[in-house]
JSON list of C-alpha atoms and ligand atoms in Angstrom, two decimals:
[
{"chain": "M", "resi": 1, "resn": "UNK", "atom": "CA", "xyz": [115.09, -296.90, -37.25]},
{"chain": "M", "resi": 2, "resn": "UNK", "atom": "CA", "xyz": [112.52, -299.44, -35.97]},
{"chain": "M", "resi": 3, "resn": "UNK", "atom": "CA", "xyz": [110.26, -298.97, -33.13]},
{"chain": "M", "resi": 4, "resn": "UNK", "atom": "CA", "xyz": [111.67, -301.00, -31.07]},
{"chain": "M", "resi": 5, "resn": "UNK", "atom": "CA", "xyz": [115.04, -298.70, -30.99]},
{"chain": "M", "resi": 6, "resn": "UNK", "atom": "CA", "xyz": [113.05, -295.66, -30.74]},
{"chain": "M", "resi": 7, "resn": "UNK", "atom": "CA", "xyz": [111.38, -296.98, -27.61]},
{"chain": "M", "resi": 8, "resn": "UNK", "atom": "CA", "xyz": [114.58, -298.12, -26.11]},
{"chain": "M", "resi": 9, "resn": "UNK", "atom": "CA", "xyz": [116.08, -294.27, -26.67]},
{"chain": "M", "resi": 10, "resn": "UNK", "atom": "CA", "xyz": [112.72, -293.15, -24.99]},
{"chain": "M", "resi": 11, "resn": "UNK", "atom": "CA", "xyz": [113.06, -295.26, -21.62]},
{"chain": "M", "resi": 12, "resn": "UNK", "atom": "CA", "xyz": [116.32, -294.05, -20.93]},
{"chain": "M", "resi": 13, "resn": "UNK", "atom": "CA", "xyz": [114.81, -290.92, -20.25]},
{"chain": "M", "resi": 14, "resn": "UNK", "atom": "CA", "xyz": [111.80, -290.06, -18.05]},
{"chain": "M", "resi": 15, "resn": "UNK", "atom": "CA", "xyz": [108.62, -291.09, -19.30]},
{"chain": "M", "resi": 16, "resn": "UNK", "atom": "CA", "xyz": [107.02, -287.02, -19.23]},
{"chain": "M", "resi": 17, "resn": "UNK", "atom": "CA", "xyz": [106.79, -284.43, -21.59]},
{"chain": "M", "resi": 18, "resn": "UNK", "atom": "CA", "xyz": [109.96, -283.31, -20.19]},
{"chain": "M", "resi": 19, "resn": "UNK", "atom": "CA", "xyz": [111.90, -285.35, -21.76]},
{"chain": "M", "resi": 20, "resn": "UNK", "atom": "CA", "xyz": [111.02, -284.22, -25.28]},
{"chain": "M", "resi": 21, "resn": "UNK", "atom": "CA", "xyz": [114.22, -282.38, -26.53]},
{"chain": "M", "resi": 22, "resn": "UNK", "atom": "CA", "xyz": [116.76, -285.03, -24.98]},
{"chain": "M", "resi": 23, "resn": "UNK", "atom": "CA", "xyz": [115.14, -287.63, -26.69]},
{"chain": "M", "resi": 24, "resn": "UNK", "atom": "CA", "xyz": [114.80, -285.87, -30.32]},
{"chain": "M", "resi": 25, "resn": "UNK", "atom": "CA", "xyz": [118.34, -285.09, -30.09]},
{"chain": "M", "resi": 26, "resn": "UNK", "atom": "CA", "xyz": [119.14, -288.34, -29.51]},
{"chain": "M", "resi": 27, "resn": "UNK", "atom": "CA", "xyz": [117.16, -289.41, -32.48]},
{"chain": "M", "resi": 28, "resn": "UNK", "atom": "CA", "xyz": [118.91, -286.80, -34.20]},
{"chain": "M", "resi": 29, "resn": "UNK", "atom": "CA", "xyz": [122.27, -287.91, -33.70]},
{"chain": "M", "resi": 30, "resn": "UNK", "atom": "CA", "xyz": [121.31, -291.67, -34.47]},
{"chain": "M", "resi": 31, "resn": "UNK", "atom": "CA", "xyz": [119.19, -290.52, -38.09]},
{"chain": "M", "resi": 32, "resn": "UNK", "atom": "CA", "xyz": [120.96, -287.37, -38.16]},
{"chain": "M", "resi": 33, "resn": "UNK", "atom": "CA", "xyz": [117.32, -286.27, -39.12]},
{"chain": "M", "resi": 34, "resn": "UNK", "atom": "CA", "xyz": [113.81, -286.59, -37.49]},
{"chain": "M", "resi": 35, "resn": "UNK", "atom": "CA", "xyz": [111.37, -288.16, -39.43]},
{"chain": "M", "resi": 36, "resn": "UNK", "atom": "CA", "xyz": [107.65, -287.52, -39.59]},
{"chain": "M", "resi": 37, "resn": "UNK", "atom": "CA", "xyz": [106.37, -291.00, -38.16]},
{"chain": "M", "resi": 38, "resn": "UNK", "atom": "CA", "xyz": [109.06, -291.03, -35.75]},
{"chain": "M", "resi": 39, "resn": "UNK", "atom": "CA", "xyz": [108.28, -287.49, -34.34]},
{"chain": "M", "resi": 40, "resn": "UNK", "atom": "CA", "xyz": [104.57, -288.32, -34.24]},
{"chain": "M", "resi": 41, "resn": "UNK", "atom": "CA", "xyz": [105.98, -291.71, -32.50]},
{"chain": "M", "resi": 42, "resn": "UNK", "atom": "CA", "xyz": [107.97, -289.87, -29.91]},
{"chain": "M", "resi": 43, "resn": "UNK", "atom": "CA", "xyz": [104.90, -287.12, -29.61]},
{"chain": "M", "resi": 44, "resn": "UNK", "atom": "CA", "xyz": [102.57, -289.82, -28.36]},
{"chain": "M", "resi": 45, "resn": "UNK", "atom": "CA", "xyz": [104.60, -291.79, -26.33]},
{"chain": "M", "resi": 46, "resn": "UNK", "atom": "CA", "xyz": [105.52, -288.61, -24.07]},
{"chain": "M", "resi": 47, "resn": "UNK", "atom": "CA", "xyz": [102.03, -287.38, -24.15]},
{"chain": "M", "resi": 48, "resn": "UNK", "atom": "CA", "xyz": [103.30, -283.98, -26.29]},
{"chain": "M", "resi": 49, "resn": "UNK", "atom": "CA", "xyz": [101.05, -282.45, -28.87]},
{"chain": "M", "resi": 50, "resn": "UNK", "atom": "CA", "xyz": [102.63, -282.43, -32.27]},
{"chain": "M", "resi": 51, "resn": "UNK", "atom": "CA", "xyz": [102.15, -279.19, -32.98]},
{"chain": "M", "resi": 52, "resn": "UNK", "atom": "CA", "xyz": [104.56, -278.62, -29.84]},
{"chain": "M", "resi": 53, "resn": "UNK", "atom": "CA", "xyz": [107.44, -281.06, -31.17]},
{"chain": "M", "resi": 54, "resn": "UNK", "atom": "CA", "xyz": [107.34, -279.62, -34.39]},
{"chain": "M", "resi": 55, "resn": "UNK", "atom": "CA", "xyz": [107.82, -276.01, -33.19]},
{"chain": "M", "resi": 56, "resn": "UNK", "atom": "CA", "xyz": [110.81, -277.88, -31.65]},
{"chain": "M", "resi": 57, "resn": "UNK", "atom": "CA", "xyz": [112.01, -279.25, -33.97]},
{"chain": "M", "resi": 58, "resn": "UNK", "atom": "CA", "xyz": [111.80, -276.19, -36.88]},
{"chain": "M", "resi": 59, "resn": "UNK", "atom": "CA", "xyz": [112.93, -273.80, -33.90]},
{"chain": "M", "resi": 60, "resn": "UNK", "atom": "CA", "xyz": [116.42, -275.71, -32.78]},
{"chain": "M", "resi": 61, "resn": "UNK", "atom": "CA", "xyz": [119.43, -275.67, -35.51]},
{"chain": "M", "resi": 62, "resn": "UNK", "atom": "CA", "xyz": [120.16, -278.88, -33.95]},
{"chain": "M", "resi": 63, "resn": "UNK", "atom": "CA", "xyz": [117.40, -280.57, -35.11]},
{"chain": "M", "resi": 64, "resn": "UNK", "atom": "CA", "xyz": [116.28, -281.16, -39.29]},
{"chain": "M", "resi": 65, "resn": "UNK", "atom": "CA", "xyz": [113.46, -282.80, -40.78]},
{"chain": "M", "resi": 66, "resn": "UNK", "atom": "CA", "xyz": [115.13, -283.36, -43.86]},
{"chain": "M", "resi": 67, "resn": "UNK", "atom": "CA", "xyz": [117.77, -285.75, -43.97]},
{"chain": "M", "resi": 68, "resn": "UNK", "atom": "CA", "xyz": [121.37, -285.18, -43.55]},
{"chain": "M", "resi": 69, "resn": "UNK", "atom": "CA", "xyz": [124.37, -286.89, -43.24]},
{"chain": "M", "resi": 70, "resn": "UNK", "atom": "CA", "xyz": [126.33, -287.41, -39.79]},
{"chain": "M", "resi": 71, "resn": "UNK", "atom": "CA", "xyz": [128.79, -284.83, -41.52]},
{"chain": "M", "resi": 72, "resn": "UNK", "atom": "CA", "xyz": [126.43, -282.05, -42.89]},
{"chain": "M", "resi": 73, "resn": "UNK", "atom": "CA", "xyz": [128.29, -279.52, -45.34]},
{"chain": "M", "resi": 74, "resn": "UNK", "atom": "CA", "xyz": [127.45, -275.94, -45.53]},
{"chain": "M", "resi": 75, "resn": "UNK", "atom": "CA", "xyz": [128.89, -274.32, -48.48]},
{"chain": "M", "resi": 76, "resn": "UNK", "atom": "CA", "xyz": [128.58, -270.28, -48.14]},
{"chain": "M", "resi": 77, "resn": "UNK", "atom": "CA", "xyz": [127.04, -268.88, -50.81]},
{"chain": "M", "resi": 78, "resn": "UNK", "atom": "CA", "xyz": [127.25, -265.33, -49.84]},
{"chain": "M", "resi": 79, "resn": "UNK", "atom": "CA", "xyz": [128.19, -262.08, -51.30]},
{"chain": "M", "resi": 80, "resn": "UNK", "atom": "CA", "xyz": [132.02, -262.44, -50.12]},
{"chain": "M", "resi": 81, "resn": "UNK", "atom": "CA", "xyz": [132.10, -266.32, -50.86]},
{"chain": "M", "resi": 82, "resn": "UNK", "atom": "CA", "xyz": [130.48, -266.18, -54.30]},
{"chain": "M", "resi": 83, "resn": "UNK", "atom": "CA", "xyz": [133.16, -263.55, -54.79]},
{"chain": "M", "resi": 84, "resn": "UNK", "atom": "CA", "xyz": [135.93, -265.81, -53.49]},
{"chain": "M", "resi": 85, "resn": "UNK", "atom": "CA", "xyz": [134.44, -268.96, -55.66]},
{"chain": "M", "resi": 86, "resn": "UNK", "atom": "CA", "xyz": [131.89, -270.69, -53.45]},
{"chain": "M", "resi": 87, "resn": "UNK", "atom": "CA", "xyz": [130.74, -272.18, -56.53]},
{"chain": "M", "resi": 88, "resn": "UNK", "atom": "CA", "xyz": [133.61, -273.65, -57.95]},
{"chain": "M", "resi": 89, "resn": "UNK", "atom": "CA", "xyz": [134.14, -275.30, -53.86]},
{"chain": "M", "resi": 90, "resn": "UNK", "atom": "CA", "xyz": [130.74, -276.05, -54.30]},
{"chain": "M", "resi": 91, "resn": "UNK", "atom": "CA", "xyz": [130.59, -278.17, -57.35]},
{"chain": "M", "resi": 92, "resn": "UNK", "atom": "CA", "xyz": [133.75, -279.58, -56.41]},
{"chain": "M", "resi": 93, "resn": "UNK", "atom": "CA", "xyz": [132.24, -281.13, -53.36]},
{"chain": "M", "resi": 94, "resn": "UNK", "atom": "CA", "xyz": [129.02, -282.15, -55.86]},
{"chain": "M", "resi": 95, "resn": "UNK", "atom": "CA", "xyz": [131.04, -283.77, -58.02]},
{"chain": "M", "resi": 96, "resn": "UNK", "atom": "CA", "xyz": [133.26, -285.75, -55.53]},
{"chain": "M", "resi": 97, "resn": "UNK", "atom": "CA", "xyz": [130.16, -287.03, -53.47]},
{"chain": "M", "resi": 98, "resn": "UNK", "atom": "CA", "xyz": [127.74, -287.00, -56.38]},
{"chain": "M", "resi": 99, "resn": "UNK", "atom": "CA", "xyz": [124.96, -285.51, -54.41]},
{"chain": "M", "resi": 100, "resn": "UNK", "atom": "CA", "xyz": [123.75, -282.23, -55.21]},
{"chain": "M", "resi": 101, "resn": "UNK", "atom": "CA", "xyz": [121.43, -279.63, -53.11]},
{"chain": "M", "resi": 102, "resn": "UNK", "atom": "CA", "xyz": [119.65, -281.40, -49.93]},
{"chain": "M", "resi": 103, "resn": "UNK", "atom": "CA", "xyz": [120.97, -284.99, -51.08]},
{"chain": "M", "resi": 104, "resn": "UNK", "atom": "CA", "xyz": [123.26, -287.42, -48.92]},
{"chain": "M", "resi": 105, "resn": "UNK", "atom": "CA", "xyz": [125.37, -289.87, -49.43]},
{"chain": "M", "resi": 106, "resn": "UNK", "atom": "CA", "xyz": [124.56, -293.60, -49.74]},
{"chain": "M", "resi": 107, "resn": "UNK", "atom": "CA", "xyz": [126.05, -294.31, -46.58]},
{"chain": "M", "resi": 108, "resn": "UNK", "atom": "CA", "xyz": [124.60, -291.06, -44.83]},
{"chain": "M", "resi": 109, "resn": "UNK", "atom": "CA", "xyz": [127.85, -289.94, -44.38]},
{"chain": "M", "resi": 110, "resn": "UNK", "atom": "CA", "xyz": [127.39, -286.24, -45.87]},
{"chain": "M", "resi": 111, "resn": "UNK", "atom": "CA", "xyz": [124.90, -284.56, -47.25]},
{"chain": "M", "resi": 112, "resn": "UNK", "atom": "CA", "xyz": [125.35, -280.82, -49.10]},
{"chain": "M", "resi": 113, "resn": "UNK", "atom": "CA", "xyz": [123.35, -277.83, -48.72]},
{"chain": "M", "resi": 114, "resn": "UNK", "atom": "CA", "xyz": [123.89, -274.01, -49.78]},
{"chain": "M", "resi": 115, "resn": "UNK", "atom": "CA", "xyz": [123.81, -271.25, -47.02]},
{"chain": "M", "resi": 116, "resn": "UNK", "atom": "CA", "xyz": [123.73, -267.81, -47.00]},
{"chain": "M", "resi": 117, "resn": "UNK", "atom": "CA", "xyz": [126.63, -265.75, -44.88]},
{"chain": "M", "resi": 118, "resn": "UNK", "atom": "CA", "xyz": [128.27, -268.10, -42.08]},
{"chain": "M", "resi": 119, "resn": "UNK", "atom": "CA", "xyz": [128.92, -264.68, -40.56]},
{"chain": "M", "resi": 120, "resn": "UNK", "atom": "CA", "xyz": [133.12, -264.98, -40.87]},
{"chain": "M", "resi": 121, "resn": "UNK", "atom": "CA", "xyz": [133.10, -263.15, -44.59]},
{"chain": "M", "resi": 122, "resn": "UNK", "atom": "CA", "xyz": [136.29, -262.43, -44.02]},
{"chain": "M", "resi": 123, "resn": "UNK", "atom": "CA", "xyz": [137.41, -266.45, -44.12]},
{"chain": "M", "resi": 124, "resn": "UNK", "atom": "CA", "xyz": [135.76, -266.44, -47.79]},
{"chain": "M", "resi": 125, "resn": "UNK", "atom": "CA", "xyz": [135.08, -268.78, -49.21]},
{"chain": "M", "resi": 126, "resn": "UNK", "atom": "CA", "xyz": [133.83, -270.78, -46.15]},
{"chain": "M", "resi": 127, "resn": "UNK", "atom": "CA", "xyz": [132.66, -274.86, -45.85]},
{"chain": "M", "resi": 128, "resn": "UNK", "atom": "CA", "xyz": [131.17, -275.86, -42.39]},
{"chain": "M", "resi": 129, "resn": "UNK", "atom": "CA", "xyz": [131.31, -279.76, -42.07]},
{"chain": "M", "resi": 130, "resn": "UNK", "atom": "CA", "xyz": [129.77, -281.09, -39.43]},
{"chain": "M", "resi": 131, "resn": "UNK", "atom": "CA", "xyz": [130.61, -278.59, -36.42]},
{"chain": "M", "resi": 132, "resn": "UNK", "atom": "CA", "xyz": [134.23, -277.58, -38.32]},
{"chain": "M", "resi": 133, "resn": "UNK", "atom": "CA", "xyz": [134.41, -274.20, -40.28]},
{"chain": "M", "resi": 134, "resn": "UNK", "atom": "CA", "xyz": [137.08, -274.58, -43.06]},
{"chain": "M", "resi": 135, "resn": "UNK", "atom": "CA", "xyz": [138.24, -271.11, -44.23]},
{"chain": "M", "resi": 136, "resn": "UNK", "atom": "CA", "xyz": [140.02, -270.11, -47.18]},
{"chain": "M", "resi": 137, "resn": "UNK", "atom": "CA", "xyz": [139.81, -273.37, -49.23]},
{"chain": "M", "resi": 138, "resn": "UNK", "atom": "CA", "xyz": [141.36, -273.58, -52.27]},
{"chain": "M", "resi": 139, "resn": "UNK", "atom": "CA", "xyz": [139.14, -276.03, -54.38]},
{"chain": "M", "resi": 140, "resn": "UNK", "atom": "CA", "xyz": [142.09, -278.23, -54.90]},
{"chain": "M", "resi": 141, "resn": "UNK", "atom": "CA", "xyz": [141.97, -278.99, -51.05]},
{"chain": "M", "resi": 142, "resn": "UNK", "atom": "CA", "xyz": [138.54, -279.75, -50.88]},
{"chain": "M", "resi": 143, "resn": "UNK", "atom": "CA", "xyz": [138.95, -283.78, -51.53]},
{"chain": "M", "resi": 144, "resn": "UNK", "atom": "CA", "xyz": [141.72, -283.52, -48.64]},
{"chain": "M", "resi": 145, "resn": "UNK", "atom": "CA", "xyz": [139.52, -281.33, -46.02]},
{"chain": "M", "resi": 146, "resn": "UNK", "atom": "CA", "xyz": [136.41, -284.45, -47.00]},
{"chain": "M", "resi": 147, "resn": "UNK", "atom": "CA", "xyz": [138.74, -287.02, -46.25]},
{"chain": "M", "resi": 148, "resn": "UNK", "atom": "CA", "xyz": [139.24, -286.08, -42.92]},
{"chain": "M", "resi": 149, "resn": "UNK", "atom": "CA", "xyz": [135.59, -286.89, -42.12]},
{"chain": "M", "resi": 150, "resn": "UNK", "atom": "CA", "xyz": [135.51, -291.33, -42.07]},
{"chain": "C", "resi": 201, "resn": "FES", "atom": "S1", "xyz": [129.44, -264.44, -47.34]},
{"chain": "C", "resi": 201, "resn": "FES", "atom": "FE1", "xyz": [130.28, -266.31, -46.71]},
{"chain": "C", "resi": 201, "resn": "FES", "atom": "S2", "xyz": [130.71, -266.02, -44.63]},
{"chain": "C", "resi": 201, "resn": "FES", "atom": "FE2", "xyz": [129.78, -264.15, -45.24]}
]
């Protein structure tokens, strides 16, 4: 994302401090990630101190300073999802997108990461894409469930 973008996402909201977490989001949902440069950009222009927009941005799920893909996948690896094959889901989903652990896709479409207990153990094994939870996949539906996402 040039400058010149970044600036025009920052004049559509009020030039203060303020307006920090409206704009990052909005960065976020163009990059789907916020890069260093870009948050020390945005820092400066509003007149925030970095150390504040990066508490921000580590403190809000919404926010990641890695990047993702505009579909992020979550694949459970919990006790109750190991159990139920997270792997095999897991390396299934690998395999088809050929990225691996905190990779994306060429065209930033996903990207894969490993999480601990969604919380909904009883769904094992559980995929979040995106803001969907997908329950109870059988690993010969996960091509089907990633085709849903264009
Ligand atoms: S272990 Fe996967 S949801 Fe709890």
């Amino acid at each position: 994302m040039d400058a010149q973008t970044i600036d025009g996402i920052i004049e559509r909201h009020p030039q203060d401090p303020s307006s920090i977490i409206q704009v990052l989001l909005d960065i976020q949902n163009e990059l789907y990630y916020l890069p260093k440069d870009v948050l020390e950009y945005v820092s400066k222009r509003l007149g925030v101190p970095m150390s504040r927009s990066y508490h921000l941005a580590t403190f809000y799920k919404a926010f990641s300073l890695k990047p993702k893909g505009k579909y992020p996948i979550a694949v459970c690896t919990g006790t109750a999802c190991h159990v139920q094959g997270a792997m095999k889901i897991y390396d299934q989903i690998s395999r088809e997108l050929h990225i691996t652990e905190g990779e994306r896709t060429a065209d930033n479409r996903f990207s894969i990461e490993s999480v601990r207990c969604l919380g909904c153990c009883g769904l094992a094994p559980v995929v979040t894409v995106g803001k969907n939870l997908h329950g109870k996949i059988p690993v010969a539906k996960v091509n089907k469930i990633l085709q849903q996402y264009k």
